[in-house]
JSON list of C-alpha atoms in Angstrom, two decimals:
[
{"chain": "A", "resi": 1, "resn": "MET", "atom": "CA", "xyz": [98.36, 112.26, 58.37]},
{"chain": "A", "resi": 2, "resn": "PRO", "atom": "CA", "xyz": [97.43, 108.61, 58.74]},
{"chain": "A", "resi": 3, "resn": "HIS", "atom": "CA", "xyz": [99.23, 106.45, 61.29]},
{"chain": "A", "resi": 4, "resn": "THR", "atom": "CA", "xyz": [102.37, 104.96, 59.72]},
{"chain": "A", "resi": 5, "resn": "GLU", "atom": "CA", "xyz": [104.90, 102.48, 61.04]},
{"chain": "A", "resi": 6, "resn": "GLY", "atom": "CA", "xyz": [108.31, 101.50, 59.74]},
{"chain": "A", "resi": 7, "resn": "PHE", "atom": "CA", "xyz": [111.78, 102.92, 59.23]},
{"chain": "A", "resi": 8, "resn": "CYS", "atom": "CA", "xyz": [112.11, 106.56, 60.36]},
{"chain": "A", "resi": 9, "resn": "PHE", "atom": "CA", "xyz": [108.54, 106.63, 61.68]},
{"chain": "A", "resi": 10, "resn": "GLY", "atom": "CA", "xyz": [107.41, 106.61, 65.24]},
{"chain": "A", "resi": 11, "resn": "MET", "atom": "CA", "xyz": [105.75, 108.50, 68.03]},
{"chain": "A", "resi": 12, "resn": "SER", "atom": "CA", "xyz": [106.56, 112.16, 68.51]},
{"chain": "A", "resi": 13, "resn": "ASP", "atom": "CA", "xyz": [106.83, 113.49, 72.03]},
{"chain": "A", "resi": 14, "resn": "GLY", "atom": "CA", "xyz": [106.33, 117.09, 70.88]},
{"chain": "A", "resi": 15, "resn": "SER", "atom": "CA", "xyz": [109.75, 118.21, 72.09]},
{"chain": "A", "resi": 16, "resn": "ASP", "atom": "CA", "xyz": [110.71, 119.55, 68.64]},
{"chain": "A", "resi": 17, "resn": "ILE", "atom": "CA", "xyz": [107.68, 121.78, 68.08]},
{"chain": "A", "resi": 18, "resn": "ASP", "atom": "CA", "xyz": [109.45, 125.03, 69.07]},
{"chain": "A", "resi": 19, "resn": "ASP", "atom": "CA", "xyz": [112.34, 124.31, 66.69]},
{"chain": "A", "resi": 20, "resn": "ASP", "atom": "CA", "xyz": [109.91, 123.33, 63.91]},
{"chain": "A", "resi": 21, "resn": "LEU", "atom": "CA", "xyz": [107.92, 126.54, 64.29]},
{"chain": "A", "resi": 22, "resn": "ALA", "atom": "CA", "xyz": [111.14, 128.61, 64.31]},
{"chain": "A", "resi": 23, "resn": "LEU", "atom": "CA", "xyz": [112.23, 126.92, 61.08]},
{"chain": "A", "resi": 24, "resn": "VAL", "atom": "CA", "xyz": [108.93, 127.81, 59.42]},
{"chain": "A", "resi": 25, "resn": "ALA", "atom": "CA", "xyz": [109.12, 131.42, 60.64]},
{"chain": "A", "resi": 26, "resn": "ASN", "atom": "CA", "xyz": [112.68, 131.77, 59.36]},
{"chain": "A", "resi": 27, "resn": "ALA", "atom": "CA", "xyz": [111.73, 130.28, 55.98]},
{"chain": "A", "resi": 28, "resn": "ARG", "atom": "CA", "xyz": [108.71, 132.58, 55.60]},
{"chain": "A", "resi": 29, "resn": "ARG", "atom": "CA", "xyz": [110.69, 135.75, 56.23]},
{"chain": "A", "resi": 30, "resn": "PRO", "atom": "CA", "xyz": [112.71, 135.68, 52.97]},
{"chain": "A", "resi": 31, "resn": "ALA", "atom": "CA", "xyz": [109.66, 134.45, 51.07]},
{"chain": "A", "resi": 32, "resn": "GLY", "atom": "CA", "xyz": [107.88, 137.65, 52.07]},
{"chain": "A", "resi": 33, "resn": "GLU", "atom": "CA", "xyz": [110.77, 139.56, 50.50]},
{"chain": "A", "resi": 34, "resn": "GLY", "atom": "CA", "xyz": [110.42, 137.71, 47.18]},
{"chain": "A", "resi": 35, "resn": "LEU", "atom": "CA", "xyz": [113.25, 135.28, 47.92]},
{"chain": "A", "resi": 36, "resn": "ALA", "atom": "CA", "xyz": [113.17, 131.49, 48.09]},
{"chain": "A", "resi": 37, "resn": "ALA", "atom": "CA", "xyz": [114.06, 129.18, 50.94]},
{"chain": "A", "resi": 38, "resn": "PHE", "atom": "CA", "xyz": [115.18, 125.61, 50.36]},
{"chain": "A", "resi": 39, "resn": "TYR", "atom": "CA", "xyz": [115.15, 122.71, 52.79]},
{"chain": "A", "resi": 40, "resn": "THR", "atom": "CA", "xyz": [116.99, 119.46, 52.37]},
{"chain": "A", "resi": 41, "resn": "SER", "atom": "CA", "xyz": [116.97, 116.55, 54.77]},
{"chain": "A", "resi": 42, "resn": "TRP", "atom": "CA", "xyz": [120.16, 115.24, 56.31]},
{"chain": "A", "resi": 43, "resn": "TRP", "atom": "CA", "xyz": [119.38, 111.72, 55.26]}
]
């Protein structure tokens, strides 16, 4: 993605990558069983 500045944007230090990958793995599991996974942001 292109560099973006402003509200809710900034540098990532990579500390969330393990949690992000776990979220994707957990969302893909039910999809493989024909189910749907939904994500909504907290803001």
